[in-house]
Coordinates of C-alpha atoms in Angstrom, one line a residue:
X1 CA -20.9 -0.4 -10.6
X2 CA -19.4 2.8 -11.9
X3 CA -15.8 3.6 -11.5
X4 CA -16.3 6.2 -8.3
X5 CA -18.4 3.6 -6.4
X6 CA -16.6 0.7 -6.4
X7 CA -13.2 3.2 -5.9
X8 CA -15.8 4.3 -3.2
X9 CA -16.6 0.8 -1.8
X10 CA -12.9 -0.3 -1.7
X11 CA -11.6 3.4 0.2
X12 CA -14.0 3.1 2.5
X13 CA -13.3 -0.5 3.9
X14 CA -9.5 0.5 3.5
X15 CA -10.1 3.8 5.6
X16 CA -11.4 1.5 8.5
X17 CA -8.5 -1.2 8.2
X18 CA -5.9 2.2 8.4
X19 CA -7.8 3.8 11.4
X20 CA -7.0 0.6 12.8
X21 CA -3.8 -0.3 12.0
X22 CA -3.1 3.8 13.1
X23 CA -4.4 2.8 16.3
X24 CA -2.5 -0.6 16.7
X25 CA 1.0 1.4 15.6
X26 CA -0.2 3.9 18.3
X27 CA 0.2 1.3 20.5
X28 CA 3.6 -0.4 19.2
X29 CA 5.0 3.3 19.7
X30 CA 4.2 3.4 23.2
X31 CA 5.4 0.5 24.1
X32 CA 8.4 -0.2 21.9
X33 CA 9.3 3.6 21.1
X34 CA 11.7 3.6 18.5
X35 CA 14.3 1.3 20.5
X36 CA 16.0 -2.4 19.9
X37 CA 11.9 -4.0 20.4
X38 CA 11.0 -1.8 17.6
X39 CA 13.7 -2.6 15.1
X40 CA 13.1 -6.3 15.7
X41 CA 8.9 -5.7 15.4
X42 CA 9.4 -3.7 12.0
X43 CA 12.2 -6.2 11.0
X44 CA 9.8 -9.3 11.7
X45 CA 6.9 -7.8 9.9
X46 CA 9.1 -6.9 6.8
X47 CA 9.2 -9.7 4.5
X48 CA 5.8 -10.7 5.6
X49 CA 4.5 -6.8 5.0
X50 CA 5.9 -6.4 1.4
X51 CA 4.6 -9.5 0.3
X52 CA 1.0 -8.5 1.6
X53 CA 1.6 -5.0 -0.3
X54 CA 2.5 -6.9 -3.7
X55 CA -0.1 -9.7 -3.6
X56 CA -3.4 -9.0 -1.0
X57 CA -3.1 -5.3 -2.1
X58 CA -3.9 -5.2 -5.9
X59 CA -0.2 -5.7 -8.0
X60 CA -1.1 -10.0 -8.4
X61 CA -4.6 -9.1 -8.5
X62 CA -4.1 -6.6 -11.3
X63 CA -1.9 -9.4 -13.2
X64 CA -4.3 -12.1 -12.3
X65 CA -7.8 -11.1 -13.4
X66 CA -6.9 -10.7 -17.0
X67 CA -6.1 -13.7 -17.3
X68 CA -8.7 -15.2 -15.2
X69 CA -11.2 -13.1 -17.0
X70 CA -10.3 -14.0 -20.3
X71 CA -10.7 -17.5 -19.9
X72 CA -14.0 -16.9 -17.9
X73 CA -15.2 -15.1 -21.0
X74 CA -13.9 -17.7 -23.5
X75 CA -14.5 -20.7 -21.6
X76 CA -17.3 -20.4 -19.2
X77 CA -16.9 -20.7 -15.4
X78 CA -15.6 -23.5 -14.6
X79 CA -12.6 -23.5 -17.1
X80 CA -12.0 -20.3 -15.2
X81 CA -12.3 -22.6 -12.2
X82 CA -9.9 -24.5 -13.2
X83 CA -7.4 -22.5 -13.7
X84 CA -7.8 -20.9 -10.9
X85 CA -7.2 -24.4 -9.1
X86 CA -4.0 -24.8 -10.7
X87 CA -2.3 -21.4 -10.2
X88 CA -3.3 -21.4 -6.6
X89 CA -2.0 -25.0 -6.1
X90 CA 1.3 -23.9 -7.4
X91 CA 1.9 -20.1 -6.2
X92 CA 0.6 -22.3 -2.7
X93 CA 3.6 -24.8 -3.0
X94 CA 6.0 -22.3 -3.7
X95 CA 5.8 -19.6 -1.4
X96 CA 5.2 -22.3 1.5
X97 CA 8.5 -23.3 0.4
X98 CA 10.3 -20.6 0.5
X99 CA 8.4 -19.7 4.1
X100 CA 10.0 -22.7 5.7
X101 CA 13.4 -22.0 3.9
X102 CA 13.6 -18.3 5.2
X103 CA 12.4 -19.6 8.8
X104 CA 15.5 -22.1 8.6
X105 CA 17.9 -19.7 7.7
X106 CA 17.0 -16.6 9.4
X107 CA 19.4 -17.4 12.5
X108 CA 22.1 -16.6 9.5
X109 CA 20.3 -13.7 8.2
X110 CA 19.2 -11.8 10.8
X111 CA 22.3 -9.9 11.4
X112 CA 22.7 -8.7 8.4
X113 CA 19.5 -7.1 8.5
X114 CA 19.7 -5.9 11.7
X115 CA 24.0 -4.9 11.9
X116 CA 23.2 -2.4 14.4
X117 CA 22.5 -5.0 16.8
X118 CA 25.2 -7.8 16.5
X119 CA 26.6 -6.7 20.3
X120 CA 22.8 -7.1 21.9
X121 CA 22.3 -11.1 21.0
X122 CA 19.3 -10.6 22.5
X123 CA 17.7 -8.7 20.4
X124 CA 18.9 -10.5 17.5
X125 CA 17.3 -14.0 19.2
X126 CA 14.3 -12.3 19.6
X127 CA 14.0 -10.7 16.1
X128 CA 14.6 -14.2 14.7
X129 CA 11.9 -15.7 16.3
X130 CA 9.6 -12.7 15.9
X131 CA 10.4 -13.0 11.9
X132 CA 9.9 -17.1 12.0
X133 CA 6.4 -16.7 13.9
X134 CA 5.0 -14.1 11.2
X135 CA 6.5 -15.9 8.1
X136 CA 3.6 -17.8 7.1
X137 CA 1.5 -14.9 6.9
X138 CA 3.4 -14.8 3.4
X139 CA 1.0 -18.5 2.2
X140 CA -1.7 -17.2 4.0
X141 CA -1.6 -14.2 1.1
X142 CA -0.4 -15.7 -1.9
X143 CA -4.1 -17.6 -1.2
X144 CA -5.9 -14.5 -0.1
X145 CA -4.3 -12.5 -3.2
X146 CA -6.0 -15.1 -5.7
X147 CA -9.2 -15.2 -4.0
X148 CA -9.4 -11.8 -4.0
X149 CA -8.6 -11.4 -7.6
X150 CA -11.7 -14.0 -8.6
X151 CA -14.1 -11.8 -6.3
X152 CA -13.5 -9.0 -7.9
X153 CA -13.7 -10.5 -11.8
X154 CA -16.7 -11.3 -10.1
X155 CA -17.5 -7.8 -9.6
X156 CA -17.7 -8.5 -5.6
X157 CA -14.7 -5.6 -4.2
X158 CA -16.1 -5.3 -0.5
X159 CA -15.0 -8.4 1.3
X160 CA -11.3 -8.0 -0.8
X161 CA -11.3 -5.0 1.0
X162 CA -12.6 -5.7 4.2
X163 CA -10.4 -8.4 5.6
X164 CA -7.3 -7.0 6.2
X165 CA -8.8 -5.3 9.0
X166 CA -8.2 -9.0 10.5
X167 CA -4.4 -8.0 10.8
X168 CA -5.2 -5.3 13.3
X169 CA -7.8 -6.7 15.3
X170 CA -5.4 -9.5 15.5
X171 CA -2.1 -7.4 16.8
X172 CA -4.1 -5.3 19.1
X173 CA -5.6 -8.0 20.8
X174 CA -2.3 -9.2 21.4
X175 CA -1.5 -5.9 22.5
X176 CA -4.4 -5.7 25.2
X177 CA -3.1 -8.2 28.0
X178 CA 0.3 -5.9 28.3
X179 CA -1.7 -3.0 29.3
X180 CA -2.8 -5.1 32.6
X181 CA -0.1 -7.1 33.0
X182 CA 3.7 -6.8 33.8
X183 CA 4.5 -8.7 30.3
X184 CA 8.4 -8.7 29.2
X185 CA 8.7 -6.4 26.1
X186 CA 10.3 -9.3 24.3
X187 CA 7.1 -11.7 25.0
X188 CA 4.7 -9.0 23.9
X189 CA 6.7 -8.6 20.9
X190 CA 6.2 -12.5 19.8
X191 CA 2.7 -12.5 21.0
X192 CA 2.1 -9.4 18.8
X193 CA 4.1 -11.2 15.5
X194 CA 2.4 -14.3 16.1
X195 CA -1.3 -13.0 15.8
X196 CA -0.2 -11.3 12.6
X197 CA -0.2 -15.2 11.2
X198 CA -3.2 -15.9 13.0
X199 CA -4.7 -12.9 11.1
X200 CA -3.5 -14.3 7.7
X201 CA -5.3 -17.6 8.3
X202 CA -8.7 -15.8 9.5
X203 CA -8.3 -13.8 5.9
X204 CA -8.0 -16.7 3.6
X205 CA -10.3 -18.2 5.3
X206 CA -13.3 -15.8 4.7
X207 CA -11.9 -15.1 0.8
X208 CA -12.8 -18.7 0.7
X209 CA -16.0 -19.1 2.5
X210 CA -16.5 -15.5 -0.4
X211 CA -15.5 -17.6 -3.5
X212 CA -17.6 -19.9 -2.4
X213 CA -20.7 -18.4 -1.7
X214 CA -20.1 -16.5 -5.3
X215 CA -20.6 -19.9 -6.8
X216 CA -16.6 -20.5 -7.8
X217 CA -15.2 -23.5 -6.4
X218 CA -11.6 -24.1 -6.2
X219 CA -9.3 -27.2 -5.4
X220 CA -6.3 -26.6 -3.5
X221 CA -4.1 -30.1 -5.4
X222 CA -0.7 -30.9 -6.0
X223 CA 1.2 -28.1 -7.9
X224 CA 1.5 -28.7 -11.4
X225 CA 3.0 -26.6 -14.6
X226 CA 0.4 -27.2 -16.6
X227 CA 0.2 -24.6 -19.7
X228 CA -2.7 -22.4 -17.4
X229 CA -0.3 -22.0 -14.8
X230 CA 2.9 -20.7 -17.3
X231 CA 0.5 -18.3 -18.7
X232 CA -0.7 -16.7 -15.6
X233 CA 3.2 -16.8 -13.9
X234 CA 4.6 -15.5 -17.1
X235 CA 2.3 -11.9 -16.4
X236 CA 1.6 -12.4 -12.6
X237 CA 5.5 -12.3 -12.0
X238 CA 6.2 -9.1 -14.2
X239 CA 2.7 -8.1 -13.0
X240 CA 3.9 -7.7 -9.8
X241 CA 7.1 -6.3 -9.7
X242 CA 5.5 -3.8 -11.9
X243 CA 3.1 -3.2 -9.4
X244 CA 5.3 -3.2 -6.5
X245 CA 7.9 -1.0 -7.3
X246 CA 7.0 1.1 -4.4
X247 CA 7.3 -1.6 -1.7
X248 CA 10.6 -3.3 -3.7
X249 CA 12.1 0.3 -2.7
X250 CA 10.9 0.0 0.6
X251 CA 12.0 -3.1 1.1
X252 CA 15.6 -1.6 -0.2
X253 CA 15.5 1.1 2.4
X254 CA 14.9 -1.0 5.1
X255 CA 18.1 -3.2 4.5
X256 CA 20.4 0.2 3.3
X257 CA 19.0 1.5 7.4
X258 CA 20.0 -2.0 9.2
X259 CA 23.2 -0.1 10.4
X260 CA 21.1 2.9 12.1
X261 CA 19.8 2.1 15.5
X262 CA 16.5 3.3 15.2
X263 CA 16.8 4.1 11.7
X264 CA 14.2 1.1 10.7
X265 CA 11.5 2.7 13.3
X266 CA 11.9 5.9 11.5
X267 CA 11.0 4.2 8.2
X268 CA 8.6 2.5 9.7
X269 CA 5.8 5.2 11.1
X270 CA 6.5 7.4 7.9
X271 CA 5.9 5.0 5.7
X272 CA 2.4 3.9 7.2
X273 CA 1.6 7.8 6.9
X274 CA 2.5 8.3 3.4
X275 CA 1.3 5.0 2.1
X276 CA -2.3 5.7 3.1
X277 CA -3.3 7.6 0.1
X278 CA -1.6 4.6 -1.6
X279 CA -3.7 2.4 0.0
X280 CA -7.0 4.4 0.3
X281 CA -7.0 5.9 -3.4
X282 CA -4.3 4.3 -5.4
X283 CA -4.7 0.5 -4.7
X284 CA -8.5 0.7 -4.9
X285 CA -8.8 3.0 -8.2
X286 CA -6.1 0.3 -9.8
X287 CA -8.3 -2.6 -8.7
X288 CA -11.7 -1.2 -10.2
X289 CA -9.5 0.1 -13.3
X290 CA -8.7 -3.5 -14.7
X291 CA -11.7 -4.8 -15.6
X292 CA -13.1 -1.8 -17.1
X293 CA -10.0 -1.4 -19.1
X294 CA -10.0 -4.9 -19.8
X295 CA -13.9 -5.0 -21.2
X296 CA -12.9 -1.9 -23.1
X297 CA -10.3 -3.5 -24.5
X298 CA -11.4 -6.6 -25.4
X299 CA -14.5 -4.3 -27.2
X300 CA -12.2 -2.6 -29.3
X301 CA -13.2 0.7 -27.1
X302 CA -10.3 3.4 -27.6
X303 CA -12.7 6.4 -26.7
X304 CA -13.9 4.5 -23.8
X305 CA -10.4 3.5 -22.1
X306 CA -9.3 7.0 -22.6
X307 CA -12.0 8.5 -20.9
X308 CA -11.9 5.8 -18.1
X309 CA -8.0 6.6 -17.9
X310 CA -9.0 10.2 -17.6
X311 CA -11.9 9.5 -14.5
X312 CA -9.2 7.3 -13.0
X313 CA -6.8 10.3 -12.7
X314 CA -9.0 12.8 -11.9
X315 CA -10.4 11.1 -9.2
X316 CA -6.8 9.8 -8.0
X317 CA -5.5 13.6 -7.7
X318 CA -8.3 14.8 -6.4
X319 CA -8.0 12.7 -3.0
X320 CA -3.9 12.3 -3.2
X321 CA -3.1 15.7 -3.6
X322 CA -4.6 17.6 -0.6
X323 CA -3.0 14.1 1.1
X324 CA 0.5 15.1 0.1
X325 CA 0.1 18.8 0.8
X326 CA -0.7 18.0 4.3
X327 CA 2.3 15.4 4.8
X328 CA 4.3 17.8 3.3
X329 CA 3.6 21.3 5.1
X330 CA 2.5 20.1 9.1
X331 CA 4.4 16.6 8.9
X332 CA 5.6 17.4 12.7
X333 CA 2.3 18.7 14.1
X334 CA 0.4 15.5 12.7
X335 CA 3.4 13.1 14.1
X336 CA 3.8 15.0 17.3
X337 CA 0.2 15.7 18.0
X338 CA -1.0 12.1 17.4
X339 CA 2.2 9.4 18.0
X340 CA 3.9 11.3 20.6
X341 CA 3.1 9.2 23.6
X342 CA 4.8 6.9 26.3
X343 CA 8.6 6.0 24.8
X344 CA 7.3 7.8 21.3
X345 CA 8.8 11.1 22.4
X346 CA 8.6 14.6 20.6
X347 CA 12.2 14.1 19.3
X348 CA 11.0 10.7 17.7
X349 CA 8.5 12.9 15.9
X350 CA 11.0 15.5 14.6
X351 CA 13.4 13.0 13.3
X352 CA 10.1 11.2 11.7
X353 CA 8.6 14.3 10.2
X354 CA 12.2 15.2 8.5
X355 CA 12.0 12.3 6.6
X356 CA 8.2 12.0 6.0
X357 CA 8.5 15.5 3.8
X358 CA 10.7 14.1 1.8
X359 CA 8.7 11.2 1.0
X360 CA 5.6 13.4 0.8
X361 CA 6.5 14.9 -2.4
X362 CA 6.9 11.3 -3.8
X363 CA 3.1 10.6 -2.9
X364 CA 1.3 11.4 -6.1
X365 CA 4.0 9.7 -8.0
X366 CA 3.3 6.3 -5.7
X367 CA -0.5 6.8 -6.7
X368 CA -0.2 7.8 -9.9
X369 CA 2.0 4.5 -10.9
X370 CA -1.2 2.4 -9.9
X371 CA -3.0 3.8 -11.8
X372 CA -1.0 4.3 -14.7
X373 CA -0.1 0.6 -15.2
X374 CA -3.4 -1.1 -15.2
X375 CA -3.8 -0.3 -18.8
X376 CA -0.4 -2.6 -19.6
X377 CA -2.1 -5.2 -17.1
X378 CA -5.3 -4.6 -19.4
X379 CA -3.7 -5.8 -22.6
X380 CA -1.6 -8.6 -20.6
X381 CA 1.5 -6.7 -21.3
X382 CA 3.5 -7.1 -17.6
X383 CA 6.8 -7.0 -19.2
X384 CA 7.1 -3.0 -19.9
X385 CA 6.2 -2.3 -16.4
X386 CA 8.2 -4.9 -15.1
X387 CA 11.6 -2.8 -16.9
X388 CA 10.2 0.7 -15.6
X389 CA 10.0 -0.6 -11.9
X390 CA 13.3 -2.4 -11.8
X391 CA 14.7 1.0 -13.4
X392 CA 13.0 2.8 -10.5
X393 CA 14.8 0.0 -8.2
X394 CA 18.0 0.9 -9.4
X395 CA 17.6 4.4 -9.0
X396 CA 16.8 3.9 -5.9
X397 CA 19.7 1.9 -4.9
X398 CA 22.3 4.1 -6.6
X399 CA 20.7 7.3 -5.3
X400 CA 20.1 5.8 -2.1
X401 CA 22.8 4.6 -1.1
X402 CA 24.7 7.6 -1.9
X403 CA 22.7 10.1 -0.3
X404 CA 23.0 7.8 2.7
X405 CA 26.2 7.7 2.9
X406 CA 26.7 11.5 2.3
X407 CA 24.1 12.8 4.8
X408 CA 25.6 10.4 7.4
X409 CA 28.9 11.5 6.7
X410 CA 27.7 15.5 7.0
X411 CA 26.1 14.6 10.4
X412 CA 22.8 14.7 9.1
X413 CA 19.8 11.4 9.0
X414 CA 21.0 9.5 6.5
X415 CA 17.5 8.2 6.1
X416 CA 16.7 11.3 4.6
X417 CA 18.7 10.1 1.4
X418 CA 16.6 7.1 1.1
X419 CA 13.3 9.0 1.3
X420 CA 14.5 11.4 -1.2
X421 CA 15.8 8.3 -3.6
X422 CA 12.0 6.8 -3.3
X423 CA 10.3 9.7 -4.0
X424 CA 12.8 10.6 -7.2
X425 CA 12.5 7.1 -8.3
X426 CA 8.6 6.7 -8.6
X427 CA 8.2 10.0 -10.6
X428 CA 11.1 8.8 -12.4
X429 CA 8.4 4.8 -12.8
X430 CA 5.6 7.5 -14.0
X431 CA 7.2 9.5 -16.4
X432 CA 8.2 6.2 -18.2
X433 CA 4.9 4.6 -17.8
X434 CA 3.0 7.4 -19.3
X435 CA 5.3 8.7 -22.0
X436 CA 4.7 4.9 -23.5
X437 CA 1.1 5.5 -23.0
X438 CA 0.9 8.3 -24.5
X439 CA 3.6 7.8 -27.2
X440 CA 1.4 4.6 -28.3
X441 CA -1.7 7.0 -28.3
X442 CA -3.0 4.7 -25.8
X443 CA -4.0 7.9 -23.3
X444 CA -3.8 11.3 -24.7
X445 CA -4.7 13.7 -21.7
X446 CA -7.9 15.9 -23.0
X447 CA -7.8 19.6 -22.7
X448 CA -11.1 19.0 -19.8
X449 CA -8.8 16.8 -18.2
X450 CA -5.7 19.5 -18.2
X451 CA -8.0 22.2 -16.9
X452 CA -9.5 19.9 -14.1
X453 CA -6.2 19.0 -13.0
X454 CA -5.0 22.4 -12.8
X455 CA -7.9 23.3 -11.2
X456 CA -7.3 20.7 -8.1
X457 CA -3.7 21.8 -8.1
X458 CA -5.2 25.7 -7.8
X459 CA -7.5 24.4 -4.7
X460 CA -4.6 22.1 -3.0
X461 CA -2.5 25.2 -3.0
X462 CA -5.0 27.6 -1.3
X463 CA -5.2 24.9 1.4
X464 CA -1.8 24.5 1.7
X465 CA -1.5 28.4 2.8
X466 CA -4.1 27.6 5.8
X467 CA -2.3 24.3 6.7
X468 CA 1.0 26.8 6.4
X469 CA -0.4 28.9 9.1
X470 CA -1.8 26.3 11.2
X471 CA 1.7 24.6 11.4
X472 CA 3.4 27.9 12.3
X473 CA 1.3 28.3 15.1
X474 CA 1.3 24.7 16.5
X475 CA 1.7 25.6 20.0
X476 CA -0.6 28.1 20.3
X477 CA -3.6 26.0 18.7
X478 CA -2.8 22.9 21.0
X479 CA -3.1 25.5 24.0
X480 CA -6.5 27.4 23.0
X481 CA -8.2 24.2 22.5
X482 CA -6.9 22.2 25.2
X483 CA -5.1 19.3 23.8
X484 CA -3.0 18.9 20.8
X485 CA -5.0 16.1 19.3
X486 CA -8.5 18.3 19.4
X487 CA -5.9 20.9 17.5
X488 CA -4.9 18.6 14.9
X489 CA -8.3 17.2 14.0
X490 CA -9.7 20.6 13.9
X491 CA -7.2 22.1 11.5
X492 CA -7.1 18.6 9.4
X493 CA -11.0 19.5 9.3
X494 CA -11.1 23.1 8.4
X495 CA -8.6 22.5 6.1
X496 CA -10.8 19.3 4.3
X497 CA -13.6 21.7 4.2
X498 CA -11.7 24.5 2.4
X499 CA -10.3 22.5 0.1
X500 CA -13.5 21.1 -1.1
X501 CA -15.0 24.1 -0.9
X502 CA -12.3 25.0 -3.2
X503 CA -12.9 22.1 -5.4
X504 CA -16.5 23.3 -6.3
X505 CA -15.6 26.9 -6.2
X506 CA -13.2 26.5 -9.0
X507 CA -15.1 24.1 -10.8
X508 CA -12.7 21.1 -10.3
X509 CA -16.1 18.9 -9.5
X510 CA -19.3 20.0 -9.8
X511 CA -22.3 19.0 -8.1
X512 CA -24.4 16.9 -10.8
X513 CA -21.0 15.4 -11.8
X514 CA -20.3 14.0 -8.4
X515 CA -24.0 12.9 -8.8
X516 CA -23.4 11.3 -11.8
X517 CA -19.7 9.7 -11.3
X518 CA -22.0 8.1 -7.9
X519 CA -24.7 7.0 -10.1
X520 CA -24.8 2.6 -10.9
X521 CA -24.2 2.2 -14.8
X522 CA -26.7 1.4 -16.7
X523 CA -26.6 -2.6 -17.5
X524 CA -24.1 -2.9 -14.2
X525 CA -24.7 -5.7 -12.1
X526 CA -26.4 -5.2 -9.0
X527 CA -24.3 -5.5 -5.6
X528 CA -25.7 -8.0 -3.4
X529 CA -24.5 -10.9 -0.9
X530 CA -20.8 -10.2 0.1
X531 CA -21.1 -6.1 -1.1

């Protein structure tokens, strides 16, 4: 499949997973707001939700097929099989380990990462529990992660992609009987943390019944360190560190805003608005980037990786950046007009649109890094973007933990420092990423590429001025057509259509391009069975 289809294939099954998941959070906010219930929901979920991010979502996968491909084309299938077998067995052992040793110790931990609470035991005793019921999500991944990277070596993206809608349908179903019945908030919030588990089990299970049908079949053993499983740890670990800088630095934020009563709810619906170009664009361009890069590779192809690089971009920039005009100009109409609701109320929104700005310049930074470090995974070189992400950690800690401070100490939201400190820090990750690329005359940005590129840049900006307008007049639009939700989807519309209109206009994509970027490649395999 060419690059654009499978990108295609993988959005697409995303975009339904995030409707979803926007609809589930829709129903958190009502209920919880952005109190105590809230803190202790987005507490529960964080461990369990960063590991998700590093491993289900591409960064292990991106490490992983390499390797896996490279003894699949050396060996044959079931030496691939095999090693396979092994690396699960292990990563399996290890992470159920660690599981059961964070469920042990959480009574201990908990108040450190929830401070603000240690007067309202309560809450604490029901965070802990929350957090103990969704731990083993984090097995359930490390299997589905691996599974999903042999289905896509495979060249099978669509089930990969399609099964984390399991983790909605799960949550809101929990969600369901409180709407009809007079259910403690605390109880909903452990039937709600406990289906997210249930949901991990239900994924791995249909990556398997996936592998299976695709003809691989894997053992699930004793762990061994055999030399298979040193090879694929020594660039899975790297690999996904390097992959997961952006979620390390959430993961940061969350423990710098443990202090701040609501602080962590905040953090919580901006981040699942300016992660979906991540997840829609970023993660699925870096997932059909590997093997392409790695066949190139492996084939001696310079001209070819360079102009896949190119495609990769293009295509990345060309959905991200009308994405991160949007969060950045109207953040408050598309908060207020969609969350506010129940105990979400229209001061929630402000607070959350303040800091959603700030991290909405960061966006094509967050993109850009997937797709910018699949050509190090290419060449099994993990260790480079390992150092670039950890520097982006840093910066993030030093910078964010400063602004913090200082924005607190001025009277203003102190988790404005922390978005500001994400977004700095993954620009900071890109430039680092591709001035190596480009220093080692692995990617050297063509002048077609330039122009393009300035050319979606030209049509972002001539949305931004309708989007500019719309927000101004926020009120007015929710009044003339009766509700602000009908408002907001009609000015996210008009402003879609003018942008694309823009896009063909200025000859950022033409017609028998989009045609052609669309069309199978010649020799591809044909998508059948699970796509």
């Amino acid at each position: 499949m060419s690059l654009a289809r499978n990108t295609l294939v993988q959005s697409t099954l995303t975009l339904g997973s995030r409707l979803l998941g926007f609809v589930r959070d829709l129903a958190l906010s009502a209920r919880f707001g952005q109190g105590p219930m809230m803190d202790a929901f987005t507490t529960a979920l964080m461990l369990p939700n960063m590991f998700r991010r590093l491993f289900a979502e591409g960064a292990f996968a991106q490490a992983f097929v390499p390797v896996y491909g490279g003894v699949r084309a050396r060996d044959g299938e079931e030496a691939a099989a095999v090693t396979a077998s092994e690396a699960l067995s292990f990563m399996f052992a290890v992470v159920a380990g660690f599981c059961i040793l964070l469920q042990i110790v959480m009574p201990w931990i908990m108040p450190w990462l929830l401070s603000a609470y240690r007067g309202q035991p309560e809450v604490l005793r029901a965070a802990v529990t929350a957090t103990q019921l969704a731990m083993p999500y984090l097995a359930c991944m490390t299997i589905a992660s691996l599974l999903s990277g042999v289905l896509n070596t495979g060249g099978r993206f669509a089930l990969s992609a399609a099964v984390p809608v399991f983790l909605n349908l799960c949550t809101l179903a929990a969600l369901l009987p409180p709407l009809f019945l007079p259910i403690p908030q605390e109880t909903v919030l452990l039937m709600v943390t406990a289906a997210v588990t249930v949901s991990g089990l239900v994924q791995a299970g249909l990556l398997w019944w996936g592998v299976r049908r695709l003809g691989v079949r894997l053992k699930l053993g004793l762990p061994r360190i055999t030399p298979n499983v040193r090879r694929t740890l020594g660039l899975a670990v790297p690999g996904a560190l390097a992959g997961g800088a952006l979620q390390i630095n959430s993961l940061v934020s969350q423990f710098l805003t443990g202090s701040d009563a609501g602080a962590r709810s905040v953090l919580y619906n901006a981040d699942r608005l300016y992660q979906l170009p991540l997840g829609l664009v970023g993660v699925a361009i870096g997932l059909a980037l590997v093997p392409r890069l790695t066949k190139a590779f492996v084939a001696g192809d310079h001209a070819g990786g360079q102009k896949t690089l190119d495609d990769g971009i293009n295509l990345a920039m060309a959905f991200t950046l009308p994405a991160a005009v949007a969060l950045f100009v109207i953040p408050f109409f598309i908060i207020d007009a969609t969350v506010t609701r129940g105990a979400f109320t229209s001061a929630d929104a402000a607070r959350t649109a303040d800091v959603l700005r700030q991290f909405a310049w960061g966006v094509p930074a967050f993109v850009l890094a997937k797709v910018l470090t699949p050509p190090f995974f290419a060449r099994e070189d993990t260790r480079r973007p390992m150092i670039f992400a950890v520097s982006s950690v840093v910066v993030t800690v030093v910078l964010g933990t400063g602004l913090f401070a200082w924005f607190s100490a001025q009277g203003w939201d102190g988790v404005l420092g922390l978005a500001i400190a994400t977004s700095t820090s993954a620009w900071i990750n890109v430039a680092l990423l591709g001035g190596v690329l480009i220093k080692e005359n692995s990617w050297r940005p063509s002048p077609a590429f330039v122009s393009r590129i300035i050319r979606i840049l030209a049509a972002s900006a001539v949305m931004a001025g309708l989007l500019l307008l719309a927000g101004i007049n926020y009120g007015f639009l929710s009044r003339i057509l009766l509700a602000k939700e009908i408002a907001v989807l009609v000015v996210c519309g008009l402003g879609a259509g003018i942008y694309g209109a823009c896009l063909f206009g200025f000859r950022a994509v033409t017609l028998s391009e989009l045609k052609s970027t669309l069309r199978r490649e010649a020799g591809g395999s044909a998508v059948s069975g699970l796509d």
